[in-house]
mmCIF file of C-alpha atoms and ligand atoms in Angstrom:
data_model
loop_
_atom_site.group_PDB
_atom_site.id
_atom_site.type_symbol
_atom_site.label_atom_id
_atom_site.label_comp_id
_atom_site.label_asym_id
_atom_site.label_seq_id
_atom_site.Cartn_x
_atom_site.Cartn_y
_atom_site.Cartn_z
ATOM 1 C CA UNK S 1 -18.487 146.702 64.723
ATOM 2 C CA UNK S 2 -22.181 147.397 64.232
ATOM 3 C CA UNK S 3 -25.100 145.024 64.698
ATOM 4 C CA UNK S 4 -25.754 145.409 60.687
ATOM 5 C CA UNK S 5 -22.184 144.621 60.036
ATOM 6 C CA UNK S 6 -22.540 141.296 62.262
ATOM 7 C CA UNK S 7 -25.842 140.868 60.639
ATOM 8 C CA UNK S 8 -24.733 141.165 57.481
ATOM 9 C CA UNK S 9 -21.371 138.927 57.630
ATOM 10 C CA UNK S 10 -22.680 135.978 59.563
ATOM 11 C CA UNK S 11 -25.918 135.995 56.926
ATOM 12 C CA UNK S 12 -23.458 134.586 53.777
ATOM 13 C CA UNK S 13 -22.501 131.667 56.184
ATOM 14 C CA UNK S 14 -25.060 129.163 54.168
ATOM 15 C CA UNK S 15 -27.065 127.011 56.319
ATOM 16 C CA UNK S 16 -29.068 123.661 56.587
ATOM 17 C CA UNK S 17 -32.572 124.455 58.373
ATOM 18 C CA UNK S 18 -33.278 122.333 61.094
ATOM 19 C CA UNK S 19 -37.002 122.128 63.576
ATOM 20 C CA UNK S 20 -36.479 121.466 66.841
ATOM 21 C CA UNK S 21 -39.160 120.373 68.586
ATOM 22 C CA UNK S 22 -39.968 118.995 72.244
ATOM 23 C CA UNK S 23 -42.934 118.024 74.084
ATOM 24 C CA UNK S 24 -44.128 120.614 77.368
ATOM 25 C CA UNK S 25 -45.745 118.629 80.011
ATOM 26 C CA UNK S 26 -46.700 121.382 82.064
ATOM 27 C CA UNK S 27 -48.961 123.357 79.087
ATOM 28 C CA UNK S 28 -52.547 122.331 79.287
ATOM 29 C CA UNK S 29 -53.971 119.170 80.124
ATOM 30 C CA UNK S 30 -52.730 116.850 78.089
ATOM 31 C CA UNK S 31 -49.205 118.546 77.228
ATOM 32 C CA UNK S 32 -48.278 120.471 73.728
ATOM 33 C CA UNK S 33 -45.874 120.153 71.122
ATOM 34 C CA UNK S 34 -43.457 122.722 70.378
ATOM 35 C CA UNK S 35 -41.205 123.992 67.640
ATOM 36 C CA UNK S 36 -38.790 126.501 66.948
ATOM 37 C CA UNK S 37 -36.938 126.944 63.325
ATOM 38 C CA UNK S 38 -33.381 127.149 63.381
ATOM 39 C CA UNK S 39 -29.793 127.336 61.717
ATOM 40 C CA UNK S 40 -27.369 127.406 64.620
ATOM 41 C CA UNK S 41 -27.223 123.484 65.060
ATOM 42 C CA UNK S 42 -24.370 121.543 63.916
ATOM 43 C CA UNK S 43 -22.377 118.262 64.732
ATOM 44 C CA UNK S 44 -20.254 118.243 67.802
ATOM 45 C CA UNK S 45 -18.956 114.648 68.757
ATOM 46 C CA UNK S 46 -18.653 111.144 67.215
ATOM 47 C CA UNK S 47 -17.747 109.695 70.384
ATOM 48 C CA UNK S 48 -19.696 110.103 72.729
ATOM 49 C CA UNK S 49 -22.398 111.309 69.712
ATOM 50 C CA UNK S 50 -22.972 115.205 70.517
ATOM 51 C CA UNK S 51 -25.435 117.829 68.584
ATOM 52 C CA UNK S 52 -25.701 121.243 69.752
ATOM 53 C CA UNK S 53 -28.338 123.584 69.520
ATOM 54 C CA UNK S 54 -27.992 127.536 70.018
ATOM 55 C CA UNK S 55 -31.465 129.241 71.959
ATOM 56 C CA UNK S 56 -32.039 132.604 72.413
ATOM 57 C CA UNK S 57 -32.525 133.122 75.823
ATOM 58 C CA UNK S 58 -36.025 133.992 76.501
ATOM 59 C CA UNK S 59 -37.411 132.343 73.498
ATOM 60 C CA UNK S 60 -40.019 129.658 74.474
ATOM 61 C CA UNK S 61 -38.164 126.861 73.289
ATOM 62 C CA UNK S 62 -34.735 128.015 75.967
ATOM 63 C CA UNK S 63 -37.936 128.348 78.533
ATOM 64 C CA UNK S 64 -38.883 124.486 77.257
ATOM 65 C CA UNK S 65 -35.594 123.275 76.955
ATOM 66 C CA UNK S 66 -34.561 124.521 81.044
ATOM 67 C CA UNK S 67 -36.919 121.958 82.504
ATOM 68 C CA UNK S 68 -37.163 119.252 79.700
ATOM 69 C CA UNK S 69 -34.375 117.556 78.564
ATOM 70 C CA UNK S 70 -35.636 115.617 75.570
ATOM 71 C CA UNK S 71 -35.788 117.017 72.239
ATOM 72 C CA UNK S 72 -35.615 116.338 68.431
ATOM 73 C CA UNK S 73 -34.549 118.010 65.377
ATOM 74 C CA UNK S 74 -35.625 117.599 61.978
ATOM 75 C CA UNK S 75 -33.350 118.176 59.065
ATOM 76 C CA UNK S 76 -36.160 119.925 56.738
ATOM 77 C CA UNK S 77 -35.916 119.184 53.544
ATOM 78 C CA UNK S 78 -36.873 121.941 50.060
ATOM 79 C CA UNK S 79 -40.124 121.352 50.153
ATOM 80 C CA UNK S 80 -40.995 121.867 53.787
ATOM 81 C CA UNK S 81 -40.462 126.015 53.626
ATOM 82 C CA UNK S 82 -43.702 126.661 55.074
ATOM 83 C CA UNK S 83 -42.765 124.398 58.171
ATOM 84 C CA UNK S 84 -39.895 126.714 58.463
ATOM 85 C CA UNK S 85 -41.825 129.559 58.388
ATOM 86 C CA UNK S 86 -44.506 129.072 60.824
ATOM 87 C CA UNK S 87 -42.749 127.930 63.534
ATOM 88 C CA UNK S 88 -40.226 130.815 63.248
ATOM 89 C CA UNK S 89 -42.992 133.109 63.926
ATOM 90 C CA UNK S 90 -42.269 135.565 66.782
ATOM 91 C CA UNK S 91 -44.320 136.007 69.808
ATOM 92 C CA UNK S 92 -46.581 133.786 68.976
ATOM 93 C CA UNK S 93 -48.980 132.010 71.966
ATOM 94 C CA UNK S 94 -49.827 128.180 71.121
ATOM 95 C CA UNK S 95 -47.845 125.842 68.513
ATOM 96 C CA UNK S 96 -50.966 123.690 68.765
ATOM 97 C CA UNK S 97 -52.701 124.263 65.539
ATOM 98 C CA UNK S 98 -49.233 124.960 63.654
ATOM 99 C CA UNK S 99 -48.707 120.680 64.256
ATOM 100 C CA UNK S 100 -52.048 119.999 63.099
ATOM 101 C CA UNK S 101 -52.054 119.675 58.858
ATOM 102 C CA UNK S 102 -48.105 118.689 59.562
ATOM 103 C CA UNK S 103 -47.455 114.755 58.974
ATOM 104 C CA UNK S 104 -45.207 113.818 62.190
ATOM 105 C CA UNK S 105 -44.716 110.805 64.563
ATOM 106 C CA UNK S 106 -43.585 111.056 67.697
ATOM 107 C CA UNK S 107 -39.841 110.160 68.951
ATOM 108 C CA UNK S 108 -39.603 106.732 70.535
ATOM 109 C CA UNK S 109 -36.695 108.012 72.792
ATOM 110 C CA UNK S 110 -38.088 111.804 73.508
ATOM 111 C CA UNK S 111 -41.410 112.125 72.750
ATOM 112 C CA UNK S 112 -40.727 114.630 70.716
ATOM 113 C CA UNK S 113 -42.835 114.970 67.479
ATOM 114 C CA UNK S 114 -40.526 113.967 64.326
ATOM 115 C CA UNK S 115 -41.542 115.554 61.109
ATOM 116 C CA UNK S 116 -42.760 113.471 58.248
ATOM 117 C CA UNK S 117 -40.296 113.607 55.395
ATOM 118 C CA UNK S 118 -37.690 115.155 56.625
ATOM 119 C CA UNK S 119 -33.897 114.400 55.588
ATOM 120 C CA UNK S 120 -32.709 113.468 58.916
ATOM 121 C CA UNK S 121 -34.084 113.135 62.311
ATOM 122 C CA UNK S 122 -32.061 113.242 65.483
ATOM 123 C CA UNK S 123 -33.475 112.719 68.891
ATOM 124 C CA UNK S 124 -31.382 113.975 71.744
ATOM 125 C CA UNK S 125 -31.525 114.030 75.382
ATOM 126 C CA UNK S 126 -29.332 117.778 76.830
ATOM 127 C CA UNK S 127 -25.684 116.905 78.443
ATOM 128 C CA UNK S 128 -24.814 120.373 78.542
ATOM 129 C CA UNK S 129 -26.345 124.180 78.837
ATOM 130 C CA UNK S 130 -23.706 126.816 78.487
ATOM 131 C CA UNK S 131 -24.539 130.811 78.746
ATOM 132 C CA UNK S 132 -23.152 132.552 75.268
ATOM 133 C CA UNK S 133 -24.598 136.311 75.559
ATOM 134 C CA UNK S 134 -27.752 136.482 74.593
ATOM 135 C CA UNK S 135 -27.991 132.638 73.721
ATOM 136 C CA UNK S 136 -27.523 129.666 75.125
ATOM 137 C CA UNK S 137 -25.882 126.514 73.817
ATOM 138 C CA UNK S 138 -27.593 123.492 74.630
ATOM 139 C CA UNK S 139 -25.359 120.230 73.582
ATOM 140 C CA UNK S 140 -27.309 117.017 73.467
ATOM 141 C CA UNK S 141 -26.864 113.494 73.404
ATOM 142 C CA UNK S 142 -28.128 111.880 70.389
ATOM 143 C CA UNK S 143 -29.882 108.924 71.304
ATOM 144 C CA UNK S 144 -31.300 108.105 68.124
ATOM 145 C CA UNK S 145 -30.647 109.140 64.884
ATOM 146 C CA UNK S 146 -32.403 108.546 61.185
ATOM 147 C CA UNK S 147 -32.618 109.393 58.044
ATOM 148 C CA UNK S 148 -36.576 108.744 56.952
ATOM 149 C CA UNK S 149 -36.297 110.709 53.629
ATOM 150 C CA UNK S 150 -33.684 109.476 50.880
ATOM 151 C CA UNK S 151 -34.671 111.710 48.266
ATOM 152 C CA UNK S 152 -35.167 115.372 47.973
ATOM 153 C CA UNK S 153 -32.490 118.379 48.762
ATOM 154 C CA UNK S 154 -31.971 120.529 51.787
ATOM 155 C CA UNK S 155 -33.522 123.618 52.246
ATOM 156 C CA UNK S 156 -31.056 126.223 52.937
ATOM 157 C CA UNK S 157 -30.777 129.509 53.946
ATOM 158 C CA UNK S 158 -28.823 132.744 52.991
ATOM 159 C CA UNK S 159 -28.285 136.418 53.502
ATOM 160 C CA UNK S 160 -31.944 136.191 54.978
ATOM 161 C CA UNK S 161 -33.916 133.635 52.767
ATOM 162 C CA UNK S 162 -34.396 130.207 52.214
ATOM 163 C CA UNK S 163 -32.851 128.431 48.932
ATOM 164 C CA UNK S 164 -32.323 125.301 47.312
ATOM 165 C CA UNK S 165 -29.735 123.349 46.109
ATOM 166 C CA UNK S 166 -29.184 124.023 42.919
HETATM 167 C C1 FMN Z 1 -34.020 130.670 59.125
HETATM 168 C C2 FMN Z 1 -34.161 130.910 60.604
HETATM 169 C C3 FMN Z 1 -33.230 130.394 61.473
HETATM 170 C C4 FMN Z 1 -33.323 130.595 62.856
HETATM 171 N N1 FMN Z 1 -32.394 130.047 63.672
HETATM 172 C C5 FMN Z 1 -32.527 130.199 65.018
HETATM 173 C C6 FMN Z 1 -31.587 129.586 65.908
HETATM 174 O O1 FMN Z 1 -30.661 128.880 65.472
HETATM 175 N N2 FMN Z 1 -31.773 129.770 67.240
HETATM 176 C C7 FMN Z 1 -32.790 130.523 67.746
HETATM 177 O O2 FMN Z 1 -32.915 130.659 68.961
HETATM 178 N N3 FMN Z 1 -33.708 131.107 66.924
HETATM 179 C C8 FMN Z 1 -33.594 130.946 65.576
HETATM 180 N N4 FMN Z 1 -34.509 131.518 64.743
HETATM 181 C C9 FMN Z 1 -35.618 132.295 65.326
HETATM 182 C C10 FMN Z 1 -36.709 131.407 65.895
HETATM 183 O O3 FMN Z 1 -37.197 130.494 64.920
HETATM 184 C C11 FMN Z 1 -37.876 132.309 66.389
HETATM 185 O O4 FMN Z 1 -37.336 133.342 67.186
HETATM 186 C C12 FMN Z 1 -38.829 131.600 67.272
HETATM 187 O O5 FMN Z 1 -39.432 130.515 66.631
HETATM 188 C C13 FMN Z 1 -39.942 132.551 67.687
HETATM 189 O O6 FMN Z 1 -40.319 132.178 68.951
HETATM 190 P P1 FMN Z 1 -40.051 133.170 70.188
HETATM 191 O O7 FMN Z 1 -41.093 134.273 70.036
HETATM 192 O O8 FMN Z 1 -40.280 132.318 71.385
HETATM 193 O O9 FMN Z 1 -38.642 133.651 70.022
HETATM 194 C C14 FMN Z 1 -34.412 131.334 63.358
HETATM 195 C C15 FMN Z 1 -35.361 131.864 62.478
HETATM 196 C C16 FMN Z 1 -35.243 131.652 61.115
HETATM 197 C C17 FMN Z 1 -36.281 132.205 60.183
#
């Protein structure tokens, strides 16, 4: 099996697009927001309530995520495409100025900015890290959970872009 082939069967598995977000401490002196755009979350547990995220390893958000243990994610809805664009940006060195024109509060339970009309909102603090190759799955208890925005469809994505419902 070649990486194309995996590339190219896992990419018709439709997805919901999710932000997850956390706050670093440790980056500059008041702290900074960050957010990384993904698919690979889903529902693990009703009882005890379990999310799970999956990290690449390396990627800012697994550094984040090793030493803070409160994050977010925001179910994005159709019209917040650009949101998952930006912050799905590779190598890039602040996530500062990508917050700045984006309406968000800021998780009661995690600190974690929340965006502003998003479907859902789930706030999580990490139960469980486990290695998966080149990943890592990071399972989370929800601690809160929301759902801010009634109206509106997801935004989705497939075989390597975004869609709608519909
Ligand atoms: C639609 C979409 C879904 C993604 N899903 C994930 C994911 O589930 N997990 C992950 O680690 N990266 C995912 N990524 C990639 C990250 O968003 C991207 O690598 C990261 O924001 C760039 O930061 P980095 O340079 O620290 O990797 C996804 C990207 C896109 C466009």
């Amino acid at each position: 099996m070649s990486e194309d082939e995996f590339r190219a069967a896992l990419s018709r598995l439709s997805a919901g697009v999710v932000l997850v977000t956390a706050h670093d401490p440790e980056e500059g002196a008041r702290g900074e927001d960050v957010g990384m755009t993904a698919t690979a979350f889903m529902s693990v547990s009703l009882d005890p309530p379990l999310v799970m995220v999956s990290v690449r390893n390396g990627s800012r958000m697994d550094d984040l995520l090793a030493r803070q243990p409160l994050w977010a994610v925001s179910v994005l809805s159709e019209s917040q495409r650009h949101i998952a664009g930006r912050f799905a940006m590779k190598g890039r060195i602040s996530d500062r100025l990508l917050f700045e024109d984006i309406p968000y509060t800021r998780g009661e339970a995690t600190g974690a900015p929340l965006v502003g009309g998003a479907l859902a909102i789930v706030e999580c603090r990490t139960e469980q890290r486990v290695t998966a190759g080149d990943h890592t799955l990071v399972v989370g208890r929800v601690l809160r959970a929301g759902t801010p925005s009634a109206d509106g469809g997801p935004l989705m994505y497939f075989r390597g872009r975004y869609h709608t419902l519909g």
